[in-house]
Short mmCIF file of C-alpha atoms in Angstrom, two decimals:
data_model
loop_
_atom_site.label_atom_id
_atom_site.label_comp_id
_atom_site.label_asym_id
_atom_site.label_seq_id
_atom_site.Cartn_x
_atom_site.Cartn_y
_atom_site.Cartn_z
CA MET A 148 -27.30 -20.81 11.88
CA LYS A 149 -25.86 -18.11 10.23
CA GLU A 150 -23.36 -18.37 7.14
CA LYS A 151 -19.71 -18.39 7.59
CA VAL A 152 -17.26 -15.76 5.59
CA SER A 153 -13.36 -15.98 5.21
CA MET A 154 -11.48 -13.42 3.26
CA VAL A 155 -8.38 -13.59 1.74
CA SER A 156 -7.17 -10.11 0.72
CA LEU A 157 -4.73 -9.26 -2.22
CA GLY A 158 -2.30 -6.75 -3.24
CA CYS A 159 -2.01 -3.49 -1.57
CA PRO A 160 -2.97 -1.87 1.25
CA LYS A 161 -6.36 -0.42 -0.76
CA ASN A 162 -7.24 -3.55 -1.57
CA LEU A 163 -6.99 -4.48 1.78
CA VAL A 164 -9.56 -1.46 2.38
CA ASP A 165 -12.10 -2.86 0.21
CA ALA A 166 -11.74 -6.01 1.79
CA GLU A 167 -12.61 -5.13 4.87
CA VAL A 168 -16.25 -2.33 3.55
CA MET A 169 -17.14 -5.76 2.08
CA LEU A 170 -16.54 -7.57 5.88
CA GLY A 171 -17.98 -4.61 7.29
CA CYS A 172 -21.23 -4.67 4.90
CA LEU A 173 -21.36 -8.87 5.19
CA ALA A 174 -21.44 -8.77 9.11
CA LYS A 175 -24.41 -6.01 9.42
CA ASP A 176 -26.06 -8.46 6.96
CA GLN A 177 -25.83 -11.21 9.36
CA TYR A 178 -23.35 -13.57 8.30
CA GLU A 179 -20.07 -14.73 10.28
CA ILE A 180 -17.19 -13.46 9.73
CA THR A 181 -14.71 -16.32 10.48
CA THR A 182 -10.23 -16.64 9.07
CA ASP A 183 -10.85 -20.64 9.23
CA GLU A 184 -11.26 -21.27 5.48
CA HIS A 185 -11.88 -25.12 6.31
CA ALA A 186 -14.62 -23.85 8.49
CA ALA A 187 -16.47 -20.77 5.72
CA ASP A 188 -19.77 -21.72 3.64
CA ILE A 189 -18.34 -18.86 1.88
CA ILE A 190 -14.52 -18.08 0.39
CA ILE A 191 -14.15 -14.73 -0.67
CA VAL A 192 -10.46 -14.06 -2.54
CA ASN A 193 -10.55 -9.77 -2.98
CA THR A 194 -7.80 -9.81 -5.73
CA CYS A 195 -4.85 -8.10 -7.46
CA SER A 196 -3.96 -8.14 -11.30
CA PHE A 197 -1.27 -4.12 -11.31
CA ILE A 198 1.41 -6.42 -12.37
CA GLY A 199 2.49 -10.36 -13.57
CA ASP A 200 3.43 -11.56 -10.41
CA ALA A 201 0.36 -10.22 -8.30
CA LYS A 202 -2.28 -11.70 -11.22
CA LYS A 203 -0.20 -14.73 -10.98
CA GLU A 204 -0.45 -14.87 -7.14
CA SER A 205 -4.60 -14.20 -7.18
CA ILE A 206 -4.82 -16.82 -9.80
CA ASP A 207 -3.19 -19.12 -7.45
CA THR A 208 -4.71 -18.49 -4.50
CA ILE A 209 -7.63 -18.80 -6.40
CA LEU A 210 -7.06 -22.29 -7.77
CA ASP A 211 -5.49 -23.32 -3.86
CA LEU A 212 -9.16 -22.19 -2.37
CA ALA A 213 -11.40 -23.90 -4.77
CA ASP A 214 -10.22 -27.21 -3.25
CA ARG A 215 -12.29 -25.71 -0.14
CA LYS A 216 -15.29 -27.03 -2.24
CA HIS A 217 -14.72 -30.64 -1.42
CA ASP A 218 -11.91 -30.42 1.34
CA GLY A 219 -14.51 -28.40 2.87
CA ARG A 220 -17.77 -26.62 3.53
CA CYS A 221 -17.65 -24.34 1.25
CA ARG A 222 -20.36 -23.88 -1.37
CA LEU A 223 -19.18 -20.75 -3.07
CA LEU A 224 -16.01 -18.99 -3.72
CA VAL A 225 -16.19 -15.13 -4.94
CA VAL A 226 -13.44 -13.60 -6.42
CA THR A 227 -13.90 -9.82 -6.37
CA GLY A 228 -11.65 -6.78 -7.00
CA CYS A 229 -8.98 -5.93 -9.76
CA LEU A 230 -8.47 -9.11 -11.58
CA PRO A 231 -12.00 -9.33 -12.75
CA GLN A 232 -12.33 -6.25 -12.91
CA ARG A 233 -10.23 -6.70 -15.74
CA TYR A 234 -10.24 -10.21 -17.80
CA GLN A 235 -13.68 -10.95 -17.21
CA GLU A 236 -13.91 -13.24 -19.90
CA GLU A 237 -11.65 -15.15 -19.67
CA LEU A 238 -11.82 -15.68 -16.08
CA ALA A 239 -15.30 -16.47 -16.30
CA ALA A 240 -14.01 -19.11 -19.36
CA GLU A 241 -10.89 -20.42 -17.43
CA LEU A 242 -12.47 -20.60 -13.31
CA PRO A 243 -15.76 -22.39 -13.73
CA GLU A 244 -14.97 -23.33 -10.06
CA VAL A 245 -15.62 -20.12 -9.15
CA ASP A 246 -19.27 -18.30 -8.30
CA ILE A 247 -19.52 -14.94 -8.73
CA PHE A 248 -16.94 -12.53 -9.97
CA VAL A 249 -17.04 -8.81 -8.71
CA GLY A 250 -15.55 -5.70 -9.79
CA THR A 251 -13.91 -3.01 -8.55
CA ALA A 252 -17.45 -0.66 -8.25
CA ASP A 253 -19.79 -3.81 -6.82
CA TYR A 254 -17.73 -4.82 -4.03
CA PRO A 255 -20.16 -2.30 -1.39
CA ARG A 256 -23.19 -4.88 -2.65
CA ILE A 257 -21.25 -7.82 -1.75
CA ALA A 258 -23.95 -9.02 0.55
CA GLU A 259 -27.02 -8.52 -1.78
CA ILE A 260 -24.77 -10.41 -4.82
CA ILE A 261 -24.49 -13.15 -2.93
CA ALA A 262 -28.21 -13.56 -1.72
CA ALA A 263 -28.88 -13.38 -5.78
CA LYS A 264 -26.71 -16.84 -6.50
CA ARG A 265 -29.53 -19.27 -4.27
CA GLY A 266 -31.13 -21.11 -5.85
CA VAL A 267 -29.10 -19.96 -9.46
CA ALA A 268 -26.50 -22.31 -10.77
CA GLU A 269 -24.99 -20.55 -13.55
CA GLN A 270 -21.92 -18.09 -12.93
CA LEU A 271 -22.59 -14.80 -12.03
CA ARG A 272 -20.59 -11.37 -12.58
CA TYR A 273 -21.64 -8.00 -11.40
CA ILE A 274 -18.32 -5.92 -13.39
CA SER A 275 -19.02 -1.98 -13.38
CA ASP A 276 -17.28 0.54 -14.70
CA PRO A 277 -15.33 1.04 -11.90
CA ASN A 278 -16.34 4.79 -10.77
CA TYR A 279 -18.14 3.57 -7.28
CA ILE A 280 -15.74 4.91 -4.20
CA PHE A 281 -16.88 4.03 -0.69
CA ASP A 282 -18.07 6.42 2.08
CA GLU A 283 -18.20 6.17 6.35
CA SER A 284 -22.00 5.41 5.32
CA LEU A 285 -20.77 2.23 4.84
CA PRO A 286 -19.61 -0.26 7.40
CA ARG A 287 -16.04 -1.23 7.60
CA LEU A 288 -14.58 -4.59 9.61
CA LYS A 289 -10.87 -4.06 10.20
CA SER A 290 -8.54 -7.11 9.92
CA SER A 291 -5.86 -5.41 11.86
CA PRO A 292 -4.34 -4.47 14.87
CA ALA A 293 -6.75 -1.47 16.46
CA TYR A 294 -4.65 0.54 17.23
CA THR A 295 -2.72 1.46 13.39
CA ALA A 296 -5.53 1.55 10.38
CA TYR A 297 -5.52 2.87 6.77
CA LEU A 298 -7.70 5.59 5.43
CA LYS A 299 -8.34 5.71 1.99
CA ILE A 300 -8.92 9.50 1.45
CA ALA A 301 -9.43 8.87 -2.48
CA GLU A 302 -10.40 6.32 -5.57
CA GLY A 303 -9.02 5.95 -9.01
CA CYS A 304 -5.59 7.68 -10.62
CA SER A 305 -5.71 10.38 -13.58
CA ASN A 306 -2.04 10.81 -13.66
CA CYS A 307 -1.88 8.27 -16.48
CA CYS A 308 1.59 6.61 -16.62
CA SER A 309 2.13 4.30 -19.83
CA TYR A 310 2.99 1.45 -17.48
CA CYS A 311 -0.48 1.79 -15.21
CA VAL A 312 -2.91 -0.15 -15.48
CA ILE A 313 -5.09 1.41 -12.58
CA PRO A 314 -6.73 4.38 -14.48
CA SER A 315 -8.57 1.11 -16.57
CA LEU A 316 -9.38 -0.82 -13.05
CA ARG A 317 -10.61 1.55 -11.12
CA GLY A 318 -11.21 4.92 -13.20
CA ALA A 319 -9.94 8.30 -12.94
CA LEU A 320 -9.20 10.01 -9.20
CA ARG A 321 -12.18 10.60 -7.37
CA SER A 322 -11.42 12.20 -3.85
CA ARG A 323 -13.64 11.85 -0.66
CA PRO A 324 -15.23 14.93 0.93
CA LEU A 325 -13.03 16.07 3.80
CA ASP A 326 -16.37 15.29 6.16
CA ASN A 327 -16.49 12.29 5.00
CA LEU A 328 -12.95 11.59 5.98
CA LEU A 329 -12.98 13.04 9.18
CA MET A 330 -16.05 11.33 10.25
CA GLU A 331 -14.59 7.88 9.66
CA ALA A 332 -10.71 8.88 11.21
CA ARG A 333 -12.90 10.45 14.40
CA THR A 334 -14.66 6.45 14.22
CA LEU A 335 -11.61 4.77 13.66
CA VAL A 336 -9.55 6.67 16.95
CA SER A 337 -12.75 5.98 19.06
CA ASN A 338 -12.35 2.40 18.72
CA GLY A 339 -8.64 3.07 19.57
CA THR A 340 -6.35 3.41 16.48
CA LYS A 341 -3.69 6.13 17.34
CA GLU A 342 -2.09 5.24 14.05
CA ILE A 343 -3.49 6.09 10.43
CA ASN A 344 -1.75 6.26 7.67
CA LEU A 345 -3.42 8.19 4.04
CA ILE A 346 -3.46 6.42 1.43
CA ALA A 347 -4.70 6.73 -2.72
CA GLN A 348 -2.57 6.38 -5.29
CA ASP A 349 -1.32 9.61 -5.44
CA ILE A 350 -2.70 11.52 -2.05
CA THR A 351 -1.43 15.01 -3.70
CA ALA A 352 -3.74 14.77 -6.18
CA TRP A 353 -6.13 14.55 -3.00
CA GLY A 354 -9.39 17.75 -3.54
CA ARG A 355 -8.60 18.46 -6.90
CA ASP A 356 -11.60 16.75 -8.27
CA LEU A 357 -13.94 18.62 -5.15
CA PRO A 358 -15.28 21.96 -4.89
CA GLY A 359 -13.74 24.55 -3.08
CA THR A 360 -10.54 22.32 -4.40
CA PRO A 361 -9.16 21.45 -0.60
CA THR A 362 -5.42 19.92 -0.35
CA LEU A 363 -4.22 17.95 1.35
CA GLU A 364 -2.16 20.12 3.95
CA GLU A 365 -5.74 21.55 4.95
CA LEU A 366 -6.90 17.63 5.67
CA ILE A 367 -3.94 17.01 7.72
CA ARG A 368 -4.77 20.04 10.20
CA GLU A 369 -8.01 18.36 9.93
CA LEU A 370 -6.53 15.26 10.92
CA ALA A 371 -4.54 16.52 13.07
CA LYS A 372 -7.15 18.07 15.53
CA ILE A 373 -8.65 14.40 17.04
CA ALA A 374 -7.85 14.10 20.19
CA GLY A 375 -6.01 10.35 20.91
CA LEU A 376 -4.77 10.33 17.49
CA ARG A 377 -0.67 9.86 18.26
CA TRP A 378 0.85 9.05 14.10
CA ILE A 379 -1.13 10.08 10.90
CA ARG A 380 1.71 8.23 7.96
CA LEU A 381 1.85 9.38 4.20
CA LEU A 382 1.95 7.10 1.94
CA TYR A 383 2.36 7.20 -2.33
CA ALA A 384 3.02 10.84 -2.77
CA TYR A 385 4.08 11.53 -6.19
CA PRO A 386 6.86 13.94 -6.43
CA ASP A 387 5.02 16.44 -8.63
CA GLY A 388 2.55 17.31 -5.64
CA ILE A 389 4.43 18.03 -2.99
CA THR A 390 4.20 21.28 -2.05
CA ASP A 391 6.57 23.96 0.26
CA GLY A 392 2.84 23.79 1.86
CA LEU A 393 3.27 19.89 2.94
CA ILE A 394 6.97 19.62 3.25
CA GLU A 395 6.16 22.71 5.62
CA ILE A 396 3.30 20.73 8.16
CA ILE A 397 5.55 17.62 8.27
CA LYS A 398 8.08 19.39 9.48
CA THR A 399 6.17 21.39 12.58
CA GLU A 400 3.07 19.35 12.45
CA PRO A 401 4.74 17.03 15.81
CA LYS A 402 1.66 13.98 14.78
CA VAL A 403 2.67 14.01 11.03
CA CYS A 404 5.61 11.09 11.36
CA LYS A 405 8.61 12.17 9.69
CA TYR A 406 8.23 10.11 7.14
CA LEU A 407 7.23 10.32 3.34
CA ASP A 408 6.82 7.40 0.22
CA ILE A 409 7.33 9.23 -2.84
CA PRO A 410 7.81 7.03 -5.35
CA ILE A 411 10.24 8.68 -8.33
CA GLN A 412 9.76 5.07 -10.42
CA HIS A 413 13.31 6.73 -11.61
CA ILE A 414 16.02 9.22 -11.98
CA SER A 415 16.69 9.04 -16.09
CA ASP A 416 14.93 11.49 -18.07
CA PRO A 417 14.63 9.30 -21.26
CA VAL A 418 12.96 6.76 -19.27
CA LEU A 419 10.61 9.62 -17.23
CA LYS A 420 9.46 10.90 -20.44
CA ARG A 421 8.68 7.68 -21.83
CA MET A 422 6.79 5.89 -18.74
CA ASN A 423 5.06 10.33 -18.96
CA ARG A 424 6.22 11.28 -15.54
CA ARG A 425 5.67 14.89 -14.92
CA SER A 426 8.39 15.32 -13.02
CA THR A 427 12.29 15.66 -14.34
CA GLU A 428 15.70 14.41 -13.08
CA PRO A 429 16.81 18.12 -11.72
CA GLN A 430 12.73 18.11 -9.72
CA ILE A 431 13.31 14.90 -8.41
CA ARG A 432 16.83 15.85 -7.29
CA GLU A 433 16.38 19.55 -5.99
CA LEU A 434 12.49 17.59 -3.87
CA ILE A 435 14.53 15.21 -2.53
CA ALA A 436 17.34 17.72 -1.81
CA LYS A 437 14.62 20.59 0.02
CA MET A 438 13.26 17.63 1.80
CA ARG A 439 16.28 17.13 3.69
CA SER A 440 17.24 20.50 4.52
CA GLU A 441 14.34 21.16 5.61
CA ILE A 442 13.50 17.94 7.86
CA PRO A 443 17.13 16.41 8.44
CA GLU A 444 15.48 13.26 9.85
CA ILE A 445 12.55 12.63 7.33
CA ALA A 446 12.92 8.76 6.69
CA LEU A 447 12.11 8.20 2.47
CA ARG A 448 10.83 5.80 0.59
CA THR A 449 10.81 5.15 -2.65
CA SER A 450 9.71 2.82 -5.88
CA LEU A 451 11.36 2.18 -8.30
CA ILE A 452 11.50 0.54 -11.73
CA VAL A 453 14.34 -1.32 -13.68
CA GLY A 454 13.90 -2.48 -17.44
CA PHE A 455 11.23 -0.21 -18.55
CA PRO A 456 11.50 -0.30 -22.71
CA GLY A 457 13.90 1.12 -23.83
CA GLU A 458 16.14 1.43 -19.70
CA THR A 459 19.30 1.43 -21.55
CA ASP A 460 23.13 0.50 -19.30
CA ASP A 461 23.34 3.68 -19.38
CA ASP A 462 19.77 4.89 -17.70
CA PHE A 463 20.55 1.98 -15.14
CA ARG A 464 23.42 3.27 -14.45
CA THR A 465 22.38 6.92 -13.90
CA LEU A 466 19.83 5.33 -11.44
CA LEU A 467 22.16 3.21 -9.44
CA THR A 468 24.28 6.28 -8.88
CA TYR A 469 21.72 8.25 -7.73
CA VAL A 470 20.42 5.28 -5.53
CA GLU A 471 23.80 4.83 -3.50
CA GLU A 472 24.22 9.38 -3.67
CA THR A 473 21.06 10.13 -2.06
CA GLN A 474 20.34 6.68 0.14
CA PHE A 475 17.03 6.73 0.56
CA ASP A 476 16.24 4.96 4.39
CA ARG A 477 13.50 3.29 2.26
CA LEU A 478 13.42 1.36 -1.52
CA GLY A 479 11.61 -1.04 -3.80
CA VAL A 480 12.52 -2.15 -6.49
CA PHE A 481 10.27 -4.19 -9.08
CA CYS A 482 10.91 -5.83 -12.08
CA TYR A 483 8.73 -4.34 -15.25
CA SER A 484 5.64 -5.97 -16.38
CA ARG A 485 3.93 -5.63 -19.57
CA GLU A 486 1.08 -5.15 -19.29
CA GLU A 487 -1.48 -5.34 -22.32
CA GLY A 488 -3.63 -2.80 -22.67
CA THR A 489 -0.58 0.12 -21.42
CA PRO A 490 0.71 2.49 -23.73
CA ALA A 491 4.41 0.82 -22.67
CA ALA A 492 3.56 -3.12 -23.65
CA GLU A 493 3.72 -0.99 -27.48
CA MET A 494 7.26 0.33 -26.82
CA ASP A 495 9.75 -0.57 -29.04
CA ASP A 496 13.07 -1.89 -26.82
CA GLN A 497 11.55 -4.06 -24.62
CA VAL A 498 13.63 -5.15 -21.78
CA SER A 499 14.77 -9.08 -21.59
CA GLU A 500 13.94 -10.82 -18.36
CA ARG A 501 17.46 -11.80 -17.20
CA VAL A 502 18.71 -8.39 -17.79
CA LYS A 503 15.46 -6.76 -16.30
CA ARG A 504 16.89 -8.98 -13.07
CA ASP A 505 20.30 -8.33 -12.52
CA ARG A 506 19.49 -4.94 -12.40
CA TYR A 507 17.06 -5.35 -9.53
CA LYS A 508 19.54 -8.06 -7.97
CA LYS A 509 21.85 -4.79 -8.62
CA LEU A 510 20.40 -2.84 -7.00
CA MET A 511 18.85 -4.49 -4.18
CA LYS A 512 22.31 -5.18 -3.21
CA VAL A 513 23.03 -1.67 -2.75
CA GLN A 514 20.00 -0.34 -1.03
CA ALA A 515 21.18 -3.73 1.35
CA ARG A 516 24.10 -1.71 1.99
CA LEU A 517 22.47 1.59 2.52
CA SER A 518 19.61 0.69 4.77
CA PHE A 519 22.15 -1.53 7.05
CA LYS A 520 24.19 2.54 6.83
CA ARG A 521 21.20 4.30 7.40
CA ASN A 522 20.53 2.84 10.65
CA ARG A 523 23.77 2.70 12.05
CA ARG A 524 23.14 6.13 12.43
CA LEU A 525 20.68 5.47 14.80
CA ILE A 526 22.05 3.96 17.29
CA ASP A 527 22.19 5.86 20.81
CA THR A 528 19.56 8.29 19.60
CA GLU A 529 15.65 7.80 20.56
CA GLU A 530 12.05 7.01 18.59
CA GLU A 531 8.87 6.58 19.59
CA VAL A 532 8.32 3.16 18.38
CA ILE A 533 4.78 1.66 18.50
CA VAL A 534 4.17 -1.91 20.16
CA GLU A 535 2.66 -5.02 18.13
CA GLY A 536 3.30 -7.87 20.65
CA TYR A 537 6.55 -10.05 20.86
CA SER A 538 8.04 -11.49 18.33
CA ASP A 539 7.90 -14.81 15.91
CA GLU A 540 11.11 -15.44 17.21
CA THR A 541 10.77 -15.79 20.89
CA ASP A 542 8.13 -14.43 23.37
CA LEU A 543 11.17 -13.26 25.13
CA LEU A 544 11.64 -10.22 23.17
CA LEU A 545 8.75 -7.29 22.23
CA LYS A 546 8.70 -5.67 18.67
CA GLY A 547 7.29 -2.85 17.30
CA ARG A 548 7.44 -0.08 14.72
CA SER A 549 9.45 3.24 14.93
CA SER A 550 7.20 6.62 12.80
CA ARG A 551 9.66 5.98 11.05
CA GLN A 552 8.19 2.79 9.77
CA ALA A 553 5.75 1.77 7.85
CA PRO A 554 3.74 -0.92 8.63
CA ASP A 555 3.95 -4.21 6.68
CA ILE A 556 6.84 -2.92 4.80
CA ASP A 557 9.74 -1.59 6.06
CA GLY A 558 11.03 -4.08 9.29
CA GLN A 559 10.61 -3.86 12.24
CA VAL A 560 12.15 -2.69 16.00
CA TYR A 561 12.87 -5.32 18.70
CA ILE A 562 12.90 -4.74 22.23
CA THR A 563 14.99 -5.71 24.44
CA ALA A 564 14.88 -4.56 28.01
CA GLY A 565 11.37 -2.59 29.15
CA THR A 566 7.51 -3.73 29.58
CA ALA A 567 4.52 -2.26 27.75
CA ASN A 568 0.89 -2.93 26.52
CA VAL A 569 0.24 -4.09 22.94
CA GLY A 570 -0.58 -0.48 21.24
CA ASP A 571 1.44 1.45 23.50
CA ILE A 572 3.77 4.17 22.16
CA VAL A 573 6.98 4.15 24.05
CA ARG A 574 10.02 5.94 23.36
CA LEU A 575 13.07 3.89 22.63
CA ARG A 576 16.53 4.36 22.83
CA ILE A 577 18.53 2.40 19.88
CA THR A 578 21.08 0.01 20.29
CA ASP A 579 22.13 -1.71 17.71
CA SER A 580 20.64 -2.61 13.86
CA SER A 581 20.67 -4.51 11.06
CA ASP A 582 19.94 -3.77 7.48
CA TYR A 583 16.28 -2.94 7.56
CA ASP A 584 15.55 -3.05 11.54
CA LEU A 585 15.96 -2.05 14.38
CA ILE A 586 16.66 -2.62 18.40
CA GLY A 587 16.83 -1.32 21.28
CA GLU A 588 15.70 -0.66 25.07
CA ILE A 589 12.58 1.36 26.09
CA VAL A 590 13.39 4.57 27.89
CA GLU A 591 12.10 5.39 31.29
CA GLU A 592 9.96 8.36 31.46
#
């Protein structure tokens, strides 16, 4: 009888791709995959440790699932990903319930590693230097709906922002070759994928380390040639890497969503300098103005950090004013997390938690108002929408996402009239909106 494996993946979509590769390797090795943790012989927790809240969620999840070794059939609890890569010694001492720890470079060996535990009583650890990057030869068992997929185009990061632990957890930038990516994309599309979301720590860095230094624009052009692929979405584009060529291809290529996620992190030059960001306030302002001028309909998303060491009241007011002026369509805000091993953790003038929370609340209150205002502008316009199923509140309403909304983070569209199947891409006339969601009716072709 096949042993059953259940996977819990925490953190970002990049982590989710790693989890799907592990599931693919295990399914190929004759394990049965289940979503029922109580029925699982082996439970894997794929963890995140990017900031304090992510570490807490990972630890809480591990402790909760450790109970399955007592009240379920679980014989092995496996912890993978960023948390053991960063804290292997501490975790080994504090979590004896865990049978195996696996770092960010060893996850493709998951079946071999689990097999090695048979007959071995002691806790095992597989934590190598973070220098691996998977290719299309590895199986991948998607956990997301067939119509949408993430395509991880690179691993690691060489930007070295002063607050970030990613280089130590994931290593330096390693781009996947173009042919490798196109082969995976074609496989995804042949299996029903209509939307591909390009992800990496910084997608604009893709190709810099490859022979011939291909560009992100070249990758997009080749992906756009794939028959059956409808949407290409760009996530995590650092502002200093956004070229005129990239703006042009977003503007002119019909398959590229008029959407871009640009994590600027702050706008005050003194804060940007301490963050070791390469962009300055004038450069960021010029970039956003150019994108809005060239592509008026584009939806722009950004992420910001409040409470960075040395952030003064004036710095925060500059940020708040900029957000008011710019009116990003989507915005995520994080309170600065003091992460050991980073240059920012050793900086003077650390900001209190109370001040961080206060600034966070002020910024999110402003963004809720601005998001509502941006959404109201869409009423009586038409949007392409991918249908995702029935509303969580009632099976009388379909729900979906417009091309201006990324999976999981950008709200939804509720469909009040018309019929469609899950995965269909339809034209929708927007009739109403809320702070973050849209409401509309299918336009009959």
